[in-house]
Coordinates of C-alpha atoms in Angstrom, one line a residue:
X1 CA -8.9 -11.0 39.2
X2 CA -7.9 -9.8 35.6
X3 CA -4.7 -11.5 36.2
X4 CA -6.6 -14.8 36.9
X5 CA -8.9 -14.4 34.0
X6 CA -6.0 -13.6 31.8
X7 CA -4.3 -17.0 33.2
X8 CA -7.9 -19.2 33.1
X9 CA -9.1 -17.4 29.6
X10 CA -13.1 -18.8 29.5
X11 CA -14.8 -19.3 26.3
X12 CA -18.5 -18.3 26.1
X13 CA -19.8 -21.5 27.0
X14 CA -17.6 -21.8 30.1
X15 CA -19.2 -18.4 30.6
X16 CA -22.8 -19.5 30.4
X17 CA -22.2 -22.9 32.0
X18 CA -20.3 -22.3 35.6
X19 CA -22.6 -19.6 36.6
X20 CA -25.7 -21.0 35.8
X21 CA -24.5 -24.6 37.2
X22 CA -22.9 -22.7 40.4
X23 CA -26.1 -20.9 40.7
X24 CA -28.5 -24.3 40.3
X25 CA -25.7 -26.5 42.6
X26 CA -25.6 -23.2 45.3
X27 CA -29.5 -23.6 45.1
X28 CA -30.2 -27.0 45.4
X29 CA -27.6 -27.6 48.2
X30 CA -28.8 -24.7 50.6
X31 CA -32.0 -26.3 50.0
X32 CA -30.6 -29.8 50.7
X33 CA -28.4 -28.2 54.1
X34 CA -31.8 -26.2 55.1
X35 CA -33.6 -29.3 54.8
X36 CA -30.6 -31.3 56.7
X37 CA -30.7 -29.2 59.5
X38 CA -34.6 -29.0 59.6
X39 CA -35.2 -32.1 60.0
X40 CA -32.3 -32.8 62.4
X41 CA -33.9 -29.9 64.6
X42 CA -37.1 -32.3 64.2
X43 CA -35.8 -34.9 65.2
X44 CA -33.3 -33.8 67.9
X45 CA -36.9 -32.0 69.6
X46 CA -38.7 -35.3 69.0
X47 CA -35.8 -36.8 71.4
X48 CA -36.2 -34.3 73.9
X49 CA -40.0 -34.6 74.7
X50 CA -39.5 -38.9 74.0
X51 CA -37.1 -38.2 77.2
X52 CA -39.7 -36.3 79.2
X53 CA -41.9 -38.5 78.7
X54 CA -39.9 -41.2 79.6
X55 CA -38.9 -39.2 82.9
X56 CA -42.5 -38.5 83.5
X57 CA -42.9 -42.4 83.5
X58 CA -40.3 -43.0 85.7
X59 CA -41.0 -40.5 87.6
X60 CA -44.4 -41.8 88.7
X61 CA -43.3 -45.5 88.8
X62 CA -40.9 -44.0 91.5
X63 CA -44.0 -42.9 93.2
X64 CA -45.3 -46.7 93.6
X65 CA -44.7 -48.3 96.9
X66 CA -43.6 -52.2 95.1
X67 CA -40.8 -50.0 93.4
X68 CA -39.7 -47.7 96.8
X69 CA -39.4 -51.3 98.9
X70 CA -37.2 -52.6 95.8
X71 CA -35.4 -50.0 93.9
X72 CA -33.5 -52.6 92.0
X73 CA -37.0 -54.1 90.2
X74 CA -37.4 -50.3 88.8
X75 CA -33.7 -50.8 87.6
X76 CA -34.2 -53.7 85.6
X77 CA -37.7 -52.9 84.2
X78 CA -35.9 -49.5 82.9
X79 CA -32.8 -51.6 81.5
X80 CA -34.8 -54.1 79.8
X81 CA -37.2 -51.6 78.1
X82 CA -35.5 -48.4 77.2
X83 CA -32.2 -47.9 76.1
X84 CA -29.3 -47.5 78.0
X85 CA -27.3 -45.3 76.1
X86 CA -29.7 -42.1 76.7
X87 CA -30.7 -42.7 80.2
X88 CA -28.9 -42.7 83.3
X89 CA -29.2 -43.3 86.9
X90 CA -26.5 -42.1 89.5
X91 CA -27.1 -43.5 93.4
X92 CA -26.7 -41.6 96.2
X93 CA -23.0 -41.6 96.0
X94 CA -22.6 -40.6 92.8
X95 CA -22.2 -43.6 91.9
X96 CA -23.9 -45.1 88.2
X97 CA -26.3 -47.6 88.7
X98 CA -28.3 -47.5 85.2
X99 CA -26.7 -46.1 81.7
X100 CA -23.2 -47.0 79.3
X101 CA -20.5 -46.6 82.1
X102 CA -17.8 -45.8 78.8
X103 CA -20.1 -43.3 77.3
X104 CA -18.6 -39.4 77.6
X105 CA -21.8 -37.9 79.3
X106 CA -19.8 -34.2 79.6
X107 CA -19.8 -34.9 75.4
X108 CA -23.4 -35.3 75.5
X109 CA -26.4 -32.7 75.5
X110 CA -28.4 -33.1 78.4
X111 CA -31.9 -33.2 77.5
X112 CA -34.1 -33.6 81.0
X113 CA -33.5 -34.6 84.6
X114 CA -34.9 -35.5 87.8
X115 CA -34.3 -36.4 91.5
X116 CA -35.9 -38.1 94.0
X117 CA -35.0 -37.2 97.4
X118 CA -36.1 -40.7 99.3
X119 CA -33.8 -42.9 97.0
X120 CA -31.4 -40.1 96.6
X121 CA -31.6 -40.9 92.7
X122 CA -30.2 -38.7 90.1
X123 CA -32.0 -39.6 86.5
X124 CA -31.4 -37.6 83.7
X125 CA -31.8 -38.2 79.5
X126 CA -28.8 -37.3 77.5
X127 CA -28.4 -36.5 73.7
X128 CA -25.3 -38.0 71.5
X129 CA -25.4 -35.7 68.4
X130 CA -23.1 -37.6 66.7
X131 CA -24.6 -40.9 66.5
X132 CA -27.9 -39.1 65.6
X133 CA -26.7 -37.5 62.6
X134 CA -24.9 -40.7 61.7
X135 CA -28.4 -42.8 62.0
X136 CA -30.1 -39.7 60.3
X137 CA -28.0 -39.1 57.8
X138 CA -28.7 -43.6 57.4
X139 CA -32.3 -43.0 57.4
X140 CA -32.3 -39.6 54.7
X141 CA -29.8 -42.0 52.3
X142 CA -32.6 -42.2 49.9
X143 CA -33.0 -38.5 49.8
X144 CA -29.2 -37.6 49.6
X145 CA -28.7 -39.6 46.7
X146 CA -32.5 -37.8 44.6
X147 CA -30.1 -34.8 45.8
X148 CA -27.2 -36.1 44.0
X149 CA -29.3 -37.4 40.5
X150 CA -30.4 -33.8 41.1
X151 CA -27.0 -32.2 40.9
X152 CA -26.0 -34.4 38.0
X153 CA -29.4 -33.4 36.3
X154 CA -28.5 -29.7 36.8
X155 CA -25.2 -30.0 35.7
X156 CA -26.1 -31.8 32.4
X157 CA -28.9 -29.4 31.9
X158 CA -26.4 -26.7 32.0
X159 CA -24.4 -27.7 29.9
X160 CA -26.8 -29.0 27.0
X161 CA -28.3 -25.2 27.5
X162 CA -24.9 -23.7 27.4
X163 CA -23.9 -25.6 24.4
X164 CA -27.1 -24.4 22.5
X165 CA -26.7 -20.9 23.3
X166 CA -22.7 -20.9 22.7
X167 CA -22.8 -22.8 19.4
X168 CA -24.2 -20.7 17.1
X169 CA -22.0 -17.6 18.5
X170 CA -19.2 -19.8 19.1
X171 CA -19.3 -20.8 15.0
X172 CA -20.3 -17.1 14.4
X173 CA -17.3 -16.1 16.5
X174 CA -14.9 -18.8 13.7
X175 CA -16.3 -17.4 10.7
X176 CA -15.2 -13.7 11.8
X177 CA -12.0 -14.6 12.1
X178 CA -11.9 -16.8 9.0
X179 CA -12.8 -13.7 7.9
X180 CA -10.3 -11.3 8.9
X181 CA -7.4 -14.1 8.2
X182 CA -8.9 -14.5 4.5
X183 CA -11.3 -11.8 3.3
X184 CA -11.5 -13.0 -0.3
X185 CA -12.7 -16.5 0.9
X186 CA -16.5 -16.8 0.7
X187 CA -17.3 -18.3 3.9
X188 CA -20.8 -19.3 4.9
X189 CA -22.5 -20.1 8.0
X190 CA -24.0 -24.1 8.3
X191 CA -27.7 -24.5 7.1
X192 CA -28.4 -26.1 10.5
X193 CA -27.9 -22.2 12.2
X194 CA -29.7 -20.3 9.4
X195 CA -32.7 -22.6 9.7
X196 CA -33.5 -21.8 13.7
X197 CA -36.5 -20.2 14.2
X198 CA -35.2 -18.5 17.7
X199 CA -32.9 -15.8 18.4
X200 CA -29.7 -17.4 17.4
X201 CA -31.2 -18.1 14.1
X202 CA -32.1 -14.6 13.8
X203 CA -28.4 -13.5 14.1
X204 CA -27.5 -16.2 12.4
X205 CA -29.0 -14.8 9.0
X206 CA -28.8 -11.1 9.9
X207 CA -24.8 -12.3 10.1
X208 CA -25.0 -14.2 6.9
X209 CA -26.5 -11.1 5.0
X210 CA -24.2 -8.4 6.7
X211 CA -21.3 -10.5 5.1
X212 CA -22.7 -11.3 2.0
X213 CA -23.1 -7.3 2.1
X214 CA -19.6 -6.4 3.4
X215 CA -18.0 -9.0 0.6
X216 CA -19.9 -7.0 -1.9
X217 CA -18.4 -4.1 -0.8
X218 CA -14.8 -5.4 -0.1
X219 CA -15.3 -6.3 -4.0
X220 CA -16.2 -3.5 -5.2
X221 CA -13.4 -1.3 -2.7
X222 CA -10.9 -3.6 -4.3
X223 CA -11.4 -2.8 -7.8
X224 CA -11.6 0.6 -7.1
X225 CA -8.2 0.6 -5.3
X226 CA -7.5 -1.7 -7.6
X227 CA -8.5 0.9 -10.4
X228 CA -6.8 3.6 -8.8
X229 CA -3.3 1.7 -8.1
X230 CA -3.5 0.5 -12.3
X231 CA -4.1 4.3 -12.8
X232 CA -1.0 5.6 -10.6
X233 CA 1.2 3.2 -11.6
X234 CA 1.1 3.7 -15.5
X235 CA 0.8 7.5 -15.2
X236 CA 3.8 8.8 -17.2
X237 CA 4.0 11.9 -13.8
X238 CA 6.3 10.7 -11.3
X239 CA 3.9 10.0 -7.6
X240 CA 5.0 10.3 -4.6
X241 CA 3.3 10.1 -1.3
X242 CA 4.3 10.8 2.2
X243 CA 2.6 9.9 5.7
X244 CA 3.1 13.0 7.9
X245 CA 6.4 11.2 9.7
X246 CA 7.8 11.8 6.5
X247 CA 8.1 8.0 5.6
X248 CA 6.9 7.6 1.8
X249 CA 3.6 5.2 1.7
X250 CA 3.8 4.9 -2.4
X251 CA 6.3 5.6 -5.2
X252 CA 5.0 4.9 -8.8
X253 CA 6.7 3.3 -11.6
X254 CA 7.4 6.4 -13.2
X255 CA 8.5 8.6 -9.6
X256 CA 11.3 5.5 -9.2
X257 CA 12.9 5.6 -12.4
X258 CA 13.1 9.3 -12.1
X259 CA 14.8 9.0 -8.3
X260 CA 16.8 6.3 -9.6
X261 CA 18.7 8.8 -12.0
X262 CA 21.3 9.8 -9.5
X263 CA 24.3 11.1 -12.2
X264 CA 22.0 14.3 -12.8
X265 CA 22.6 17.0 -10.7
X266 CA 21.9 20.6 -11.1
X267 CA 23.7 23.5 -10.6
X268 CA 24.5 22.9 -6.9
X269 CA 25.6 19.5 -7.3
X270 CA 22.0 18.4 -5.8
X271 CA 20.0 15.3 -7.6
X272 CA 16.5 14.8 -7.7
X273 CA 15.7 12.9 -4.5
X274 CA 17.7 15.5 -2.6
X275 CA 15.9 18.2 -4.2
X276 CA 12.5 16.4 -3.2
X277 CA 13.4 16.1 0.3
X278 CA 14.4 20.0 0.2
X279 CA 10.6 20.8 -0.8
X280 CA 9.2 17.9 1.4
X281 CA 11.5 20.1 4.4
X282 CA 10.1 23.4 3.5
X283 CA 6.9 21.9 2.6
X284 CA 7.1 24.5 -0.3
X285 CA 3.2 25.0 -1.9
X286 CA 5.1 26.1 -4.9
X287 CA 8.5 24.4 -5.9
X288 CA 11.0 25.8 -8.4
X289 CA 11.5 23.9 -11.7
X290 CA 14.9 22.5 -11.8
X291 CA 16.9 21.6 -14.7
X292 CA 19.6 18.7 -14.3
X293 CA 22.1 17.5 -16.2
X294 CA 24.3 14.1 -16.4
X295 CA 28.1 13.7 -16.8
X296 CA 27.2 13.2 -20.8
X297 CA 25.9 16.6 -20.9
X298 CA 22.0 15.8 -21.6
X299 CA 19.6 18.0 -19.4
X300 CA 16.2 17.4 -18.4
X301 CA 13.8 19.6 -16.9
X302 CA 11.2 18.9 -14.0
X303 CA 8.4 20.7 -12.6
X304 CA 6.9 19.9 -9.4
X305 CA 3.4 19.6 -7.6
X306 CA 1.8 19.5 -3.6
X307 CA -0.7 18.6 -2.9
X308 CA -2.4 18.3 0.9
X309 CA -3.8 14.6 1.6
X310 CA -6.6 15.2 4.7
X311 CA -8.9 13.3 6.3
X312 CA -12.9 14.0 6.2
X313 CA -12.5 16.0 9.3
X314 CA -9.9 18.3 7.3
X315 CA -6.8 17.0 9.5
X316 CA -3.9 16.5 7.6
X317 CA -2.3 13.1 7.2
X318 CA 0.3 13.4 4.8
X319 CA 1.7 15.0 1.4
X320 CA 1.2 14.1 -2.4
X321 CA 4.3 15.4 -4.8
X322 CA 3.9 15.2 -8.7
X323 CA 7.5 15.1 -10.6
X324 CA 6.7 16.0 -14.3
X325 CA 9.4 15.5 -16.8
X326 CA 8.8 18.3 -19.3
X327 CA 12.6 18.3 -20.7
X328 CA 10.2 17.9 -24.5
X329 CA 7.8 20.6 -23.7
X330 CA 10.9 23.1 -23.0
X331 CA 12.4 21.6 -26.2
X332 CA 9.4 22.2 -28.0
X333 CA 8.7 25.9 -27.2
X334 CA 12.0 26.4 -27.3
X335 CA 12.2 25.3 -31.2
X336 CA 8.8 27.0 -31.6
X337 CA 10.7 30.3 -30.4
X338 CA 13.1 29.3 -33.2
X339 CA 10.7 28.5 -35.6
X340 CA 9.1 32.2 -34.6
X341 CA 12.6 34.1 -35.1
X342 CA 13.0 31.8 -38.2
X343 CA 9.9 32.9 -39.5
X344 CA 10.3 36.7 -38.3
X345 CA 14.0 36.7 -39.9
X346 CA 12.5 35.0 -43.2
X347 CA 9.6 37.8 -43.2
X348 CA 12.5 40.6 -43.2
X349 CA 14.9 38.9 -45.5
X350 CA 12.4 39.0 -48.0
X351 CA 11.7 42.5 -47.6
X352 CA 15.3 43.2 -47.7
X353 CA 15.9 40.9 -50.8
X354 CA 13.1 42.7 -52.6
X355 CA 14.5 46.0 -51.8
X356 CA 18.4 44.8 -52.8
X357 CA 18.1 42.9 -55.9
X358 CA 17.1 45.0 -58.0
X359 CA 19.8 47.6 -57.4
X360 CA 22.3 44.9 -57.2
X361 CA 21.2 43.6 -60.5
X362 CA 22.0 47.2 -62.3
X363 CA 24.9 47.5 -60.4
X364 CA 26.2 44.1 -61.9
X365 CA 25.4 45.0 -65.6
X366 CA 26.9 48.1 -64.8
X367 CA 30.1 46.6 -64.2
X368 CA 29.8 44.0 -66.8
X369 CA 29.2 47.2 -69.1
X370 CA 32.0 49.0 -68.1
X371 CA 34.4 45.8 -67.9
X372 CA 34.3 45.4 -71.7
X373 CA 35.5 49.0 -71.8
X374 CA 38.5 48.8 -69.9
X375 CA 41.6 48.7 -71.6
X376 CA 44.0 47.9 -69.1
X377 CA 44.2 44.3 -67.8
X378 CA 44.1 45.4 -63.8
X379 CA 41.2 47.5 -63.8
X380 CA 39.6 44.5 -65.9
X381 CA 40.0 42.4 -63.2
X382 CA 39.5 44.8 -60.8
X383 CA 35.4 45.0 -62.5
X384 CA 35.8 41.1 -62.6
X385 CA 35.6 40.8 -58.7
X386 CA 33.4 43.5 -58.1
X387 CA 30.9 40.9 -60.0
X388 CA 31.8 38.5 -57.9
X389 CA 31.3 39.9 -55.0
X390 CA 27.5 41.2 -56.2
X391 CA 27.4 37.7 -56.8
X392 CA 28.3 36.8 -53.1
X393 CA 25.9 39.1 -52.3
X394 CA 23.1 38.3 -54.4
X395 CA 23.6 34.2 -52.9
X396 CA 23.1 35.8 -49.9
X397 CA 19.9 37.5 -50.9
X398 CA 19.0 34.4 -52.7
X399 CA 19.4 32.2 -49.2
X400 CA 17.5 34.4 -47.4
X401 CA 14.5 34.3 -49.7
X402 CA 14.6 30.5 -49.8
X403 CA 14.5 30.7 -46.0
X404 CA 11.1 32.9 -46.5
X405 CA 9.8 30.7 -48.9
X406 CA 7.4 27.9 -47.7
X407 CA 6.4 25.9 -50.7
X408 CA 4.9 22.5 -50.5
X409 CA 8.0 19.8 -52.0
X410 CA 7.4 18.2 -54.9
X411 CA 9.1 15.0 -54.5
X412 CA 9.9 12.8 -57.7
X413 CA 12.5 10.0 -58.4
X414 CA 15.7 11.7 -58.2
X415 CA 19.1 9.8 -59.4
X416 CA 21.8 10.7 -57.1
X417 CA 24.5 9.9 -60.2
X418 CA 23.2 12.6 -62.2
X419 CA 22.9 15.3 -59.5
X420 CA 26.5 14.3 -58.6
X421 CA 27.4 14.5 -62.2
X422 CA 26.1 18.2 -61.8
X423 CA 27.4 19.2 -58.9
X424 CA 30.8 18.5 -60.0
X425 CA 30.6 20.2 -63.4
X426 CA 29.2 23.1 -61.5
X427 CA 32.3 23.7 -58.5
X428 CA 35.3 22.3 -60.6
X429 CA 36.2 25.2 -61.7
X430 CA 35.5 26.7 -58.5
X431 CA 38.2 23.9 -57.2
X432 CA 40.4 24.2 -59.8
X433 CA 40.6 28.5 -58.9
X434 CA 40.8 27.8 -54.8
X435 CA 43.2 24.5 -55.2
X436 CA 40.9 22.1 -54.0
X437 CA 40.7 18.7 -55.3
X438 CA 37.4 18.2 -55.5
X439 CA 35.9 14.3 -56.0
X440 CA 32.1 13.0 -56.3
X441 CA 31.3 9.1 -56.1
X442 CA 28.3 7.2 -55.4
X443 CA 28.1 3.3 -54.7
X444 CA 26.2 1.8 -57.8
X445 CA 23.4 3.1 -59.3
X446 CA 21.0 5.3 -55.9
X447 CA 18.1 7.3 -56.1
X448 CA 15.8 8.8 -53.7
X449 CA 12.4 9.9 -53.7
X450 CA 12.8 13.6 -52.6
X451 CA 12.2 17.4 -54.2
X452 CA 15.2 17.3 -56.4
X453 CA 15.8 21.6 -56.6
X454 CA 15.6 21.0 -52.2
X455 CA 18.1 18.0 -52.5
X456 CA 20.4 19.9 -55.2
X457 CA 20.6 23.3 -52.4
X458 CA 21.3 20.9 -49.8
X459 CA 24.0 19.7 -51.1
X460 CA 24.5 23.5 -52.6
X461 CA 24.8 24.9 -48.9
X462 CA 27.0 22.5 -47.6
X463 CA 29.7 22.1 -50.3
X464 CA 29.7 26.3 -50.4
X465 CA 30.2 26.1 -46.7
X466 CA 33.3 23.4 -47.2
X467 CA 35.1 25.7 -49.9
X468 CA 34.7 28.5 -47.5
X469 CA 36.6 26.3 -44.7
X470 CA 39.6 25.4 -47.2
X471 CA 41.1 29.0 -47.7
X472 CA 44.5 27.9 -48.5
X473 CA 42.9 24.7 -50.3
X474 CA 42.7 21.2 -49.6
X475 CA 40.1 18.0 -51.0
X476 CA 36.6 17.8 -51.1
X477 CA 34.9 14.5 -51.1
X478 CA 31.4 13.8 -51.9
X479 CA 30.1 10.7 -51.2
X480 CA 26.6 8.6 -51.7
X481 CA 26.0 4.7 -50.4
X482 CA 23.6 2.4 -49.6
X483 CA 23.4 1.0 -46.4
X484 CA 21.7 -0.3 -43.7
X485 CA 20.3 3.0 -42.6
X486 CA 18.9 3.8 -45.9
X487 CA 20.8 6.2 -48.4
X488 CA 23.1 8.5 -46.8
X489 CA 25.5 11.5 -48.7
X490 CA 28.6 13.0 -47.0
X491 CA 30.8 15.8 -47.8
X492 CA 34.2 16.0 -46.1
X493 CA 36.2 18.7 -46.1
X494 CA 40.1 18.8 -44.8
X495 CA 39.3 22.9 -44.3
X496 CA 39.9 24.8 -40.4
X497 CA 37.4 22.3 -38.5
X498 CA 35.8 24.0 -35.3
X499 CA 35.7 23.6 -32.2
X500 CA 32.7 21.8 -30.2
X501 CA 31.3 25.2 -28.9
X502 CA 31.2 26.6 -32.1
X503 CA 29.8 23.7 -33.5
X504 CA 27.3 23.9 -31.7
X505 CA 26.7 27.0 -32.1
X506 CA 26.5 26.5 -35.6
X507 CA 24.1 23.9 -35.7
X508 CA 21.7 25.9 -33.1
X509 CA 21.1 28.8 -35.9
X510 CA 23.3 31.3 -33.7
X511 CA 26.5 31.1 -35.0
X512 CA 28.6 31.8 -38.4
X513 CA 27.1 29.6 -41.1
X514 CA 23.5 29.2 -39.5
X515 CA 21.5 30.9 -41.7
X516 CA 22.6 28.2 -44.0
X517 CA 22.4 25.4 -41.9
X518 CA 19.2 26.4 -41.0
X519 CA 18.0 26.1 -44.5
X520 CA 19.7 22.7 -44.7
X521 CA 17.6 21.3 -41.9
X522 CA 14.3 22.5 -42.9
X523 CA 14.7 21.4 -46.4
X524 CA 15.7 17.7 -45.2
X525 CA 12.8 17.7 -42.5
X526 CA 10.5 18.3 -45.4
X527 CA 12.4 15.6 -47.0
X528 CA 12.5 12.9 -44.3
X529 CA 16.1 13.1 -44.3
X530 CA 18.5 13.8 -40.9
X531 CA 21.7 15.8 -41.1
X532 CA 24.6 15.4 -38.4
X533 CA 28.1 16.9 -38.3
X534 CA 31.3 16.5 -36.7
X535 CA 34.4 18.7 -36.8
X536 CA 37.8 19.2 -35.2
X537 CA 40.2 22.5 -34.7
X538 CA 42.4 21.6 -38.1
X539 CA 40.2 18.3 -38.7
X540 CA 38.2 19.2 -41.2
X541 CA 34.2 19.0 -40.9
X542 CA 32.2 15.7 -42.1
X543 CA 28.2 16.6 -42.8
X544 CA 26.5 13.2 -43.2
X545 CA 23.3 12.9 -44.7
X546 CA 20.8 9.9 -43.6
X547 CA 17.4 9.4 -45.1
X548 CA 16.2 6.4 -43.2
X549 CA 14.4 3.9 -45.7
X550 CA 14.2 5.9 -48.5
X551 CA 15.6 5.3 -52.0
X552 CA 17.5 2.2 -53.2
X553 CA 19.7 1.0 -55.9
X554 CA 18.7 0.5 -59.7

């Protein structure tokens, strides 16, 4: 049966129409065949008393003397008035002397009979059921075809009253699946259904305002997830979701560029999409940071969240992971840790400065004192770089106090000519006594708007640090252009160079020459300018100066 259903698929008007038609047609003809037979009954009972009566008759004309003396008168008075297809006679012999000598008697239903012994007759009435229903079904013509109009009448009513029970589900049943095909379409049901006054107009209308209910809330779901998916995207944390086959349902903007970095690796050659599937397989609750790096040498540093995702009932259906990039926020504490030994170191050196110069200072003029009282030349110069090396000393002390000190810059119009002018008045005889050839040149007429005293130790700091490099001797060249960068100062040394560790080192605060540099950096921070170096075992060092669109040319 489901098989033939699935082959003959029925719409709901076929539904309403064969039944109700089968059930009117099954009605209407068992009324019709009751009726048939009935009346066939009738009339086959109305033949059987006709023929008793007519055996009755014939039975008492028998009895009358004219008909005894001449059997053959009875004969044709029976042949002329009755028929002779119903009744016959048989003689004595058998033989037929009234009745249809080609009609199949042993075919027939016998109806009545009778003998008489004087003549030796045999009468009896027979019954052809065939040609009765054929001349009853010609006399109930009329009624056969009202039974026909009948049929048609039931038919066409069944399908008028299919059609207006179908219709309005059958256009329901269209605009559901316009529906589901195009949700965002506003479709409508025809004015002709939402006008009935019966059941189908009912439904019709509750329909209409359960859509117009659902499209309000479809609206409203989609700007939410549209909300939500505006949200996720342009979050700057990487989102990833899984389902709980482990296939991932959503990767954000952020999440993808991060995955798509596949040069960083961390220590055990792992990147971060393998690291990801690592805490997705232990379904860790709290990952590890990791720290990666690239074949350039930069690091970054993630963090990493879980979160559950479960339905109402609690069940779980899959796994939320948050990938943070906090590579600035390690950068950041780790210079505020600087900035916190910076300011601790500053703190002591100033208590140590306090405690030094002043002894230093009568140990100088102490020298000086007994310097001009020397007679002999040696012990003269012996005095002579014991003063210079309280000197050392006391730059020393003098550094660390300016890394202490944390006064507000007072920034004026500073001409880089004239501070060059000074500089090189101030070291050439420091060159001159180490054999260095010391040069200072600036490219037209540049200033800058900076704290002058901060520029001039800059510049202090770094040239001391290229004399210290140049032992043996070598050049020294100061430079100053404009270009299009801004202003930017160099001083090259050809001294020992160093090597990129140490370099580094150097730069960071933690190696030889840091204290210095460190000075260097946080006067040009509060100057808006940017220092960078590069050095070679042998090389030489360049420091280069950039302060990005500052200062110009007069």
């Amino acid at each position: 049966m489901k098989k033939l259903r699935r082959m003959l698929p029925l719409d709901i008007e076929n539904k309403i129409l064969i039944p109700f038609a089968a059930i009117s047609l099954a009605t209407v003809v068992c009324f019709c065949i009751i009726l048939y037979f009935t009346e066939f009954q009738v009339k086959v009972e109305t033949q059987r008393q006709e023929a008793q009566t007519l055996l009755h008759y014939l039975q008492a004309d028998l009895e009358l003397e004219e008909y005894r003396r001449e059997p053959e008168r009875l004969l044709d008075k029976y042949r002329e008035d009755y028929r002779s297809d119903c009744l016959f006679i048989y003689g004595p012999a058998g033989q037929l002397l009234m009745g249809d000598p080609e009609a199949d008697v042993d075919a027939m239903e016998l109806l009545a009979q009778i003998s008489d012994p004087a003549l030796g007759w045999q009468v009896r009435c027979y019954l052809d059921r065939g040609e009765l229903g054929s001349t009853f079904i010609e006399e109930q013509k009329y009624m056969i075809l009202a039974a026909v109009a009948m049929l048609l009448a039931i038919v066409q009513a069944s399908v008028l009253i299919a059609h207006n029970i179908s219709d309005p589900i059958r256009r329901l049943s269209e605009v559901c699946r316009s529906i589901s095909r195009h949700p965002e379409q506003g479709n409508t049901l025809p004015e002709e259904y939402l006008n009935k006054t019966d059941e189908a107009g009912q439904l019709a209308r509750a329909f209409q305002a359960m859509m117009e209910s659902i499209r309000g809330y479809t609206g409203e779901l989609v700007r939410v997830k549209t909300l939500n998916e505006c949200i996720v995207e342009n979050l700057p944390l990487g989102v990833v979701a899984y389902d709980r086959e482990g296939s991932a349902i959503l990767i954000n903007a952020s999440a993808s560029a991060m995955l798509r970095r596949e040069d960083e690796r961390d220590g055990q050659g792992r990147d971060l999409r393998m690291l990801l599937s690592r805490i997705q397989a232990r379904e860790d609750v709290l990952p590890a940071p990791a720290r990666l790096a690239d074949g350039a040498g930069k690091v970054r540093d993630y963090e990493f969240g879980v979160w559950q995702l479960r339905e109402p009932d609690g069940s779980r259906w899959g796994t939320l992971y948050t990938i943070d990039d906090v590579t600035y926020n390690k950068h950041m504490e780790e210079k505020l840790t600087e900035d916190e030994k910076l300011a601790y170191t500053g703190k002591l050196a100033a208590d140590v400065a306090h405690e030094i110069r002043n002894p230093l200072a009568g140990i100088r003029a102490g020298l000086q004192v007994v310097g001009r009282k020397l007679a002999e030349e040696r012990d003269q110069k012996l005095c002579q770089g014991m003063v210079r090396e309280v000197d050392r000393v006391n730059l020393l002390i003098e550094n660390l106090l300016n890394l202490s000190r944390r006064r507000e810059s007072e920034k004026t119009t500073v001409s880089i000519n004239v501070l060059f002018e000074e500089l090189q008045m101030l070291y050439f005889k420091v060159a001159e006594n180490k054999n260095i050839r010391l040069s200072a040149q600036v490219e037209g007429n540049l200033w800058l708007y900076a704290d002058e005293g901060e520029l001039r130790q800059v510049l202090i700091n770094l040239i001391n640090n290229s004399v210290k490099a140049m032992p043996d001797g070598g050049e020294l060249a100061v430079r100053a252009w404009k270009g299009g960068e801004g202003v930017t100062l160099s001083v090259v040394d050809t001294g020992v160079g160093m090597a990129p560790e140490k370099l580094d080192k150097v730069l960071s605060g933690t190696g030889t020459g840091g204290l210095g540099l460190s000075i260097v950096r946080r006067l040009l921070a509060q100057n808006g300018g940017r220092l960078s170096m590069d050095s070679r075992p042998g090389a030489g060092t360049r420091a280069q100066i950039v302060f990005p669109g500052k200062g110009g040319t007069a």
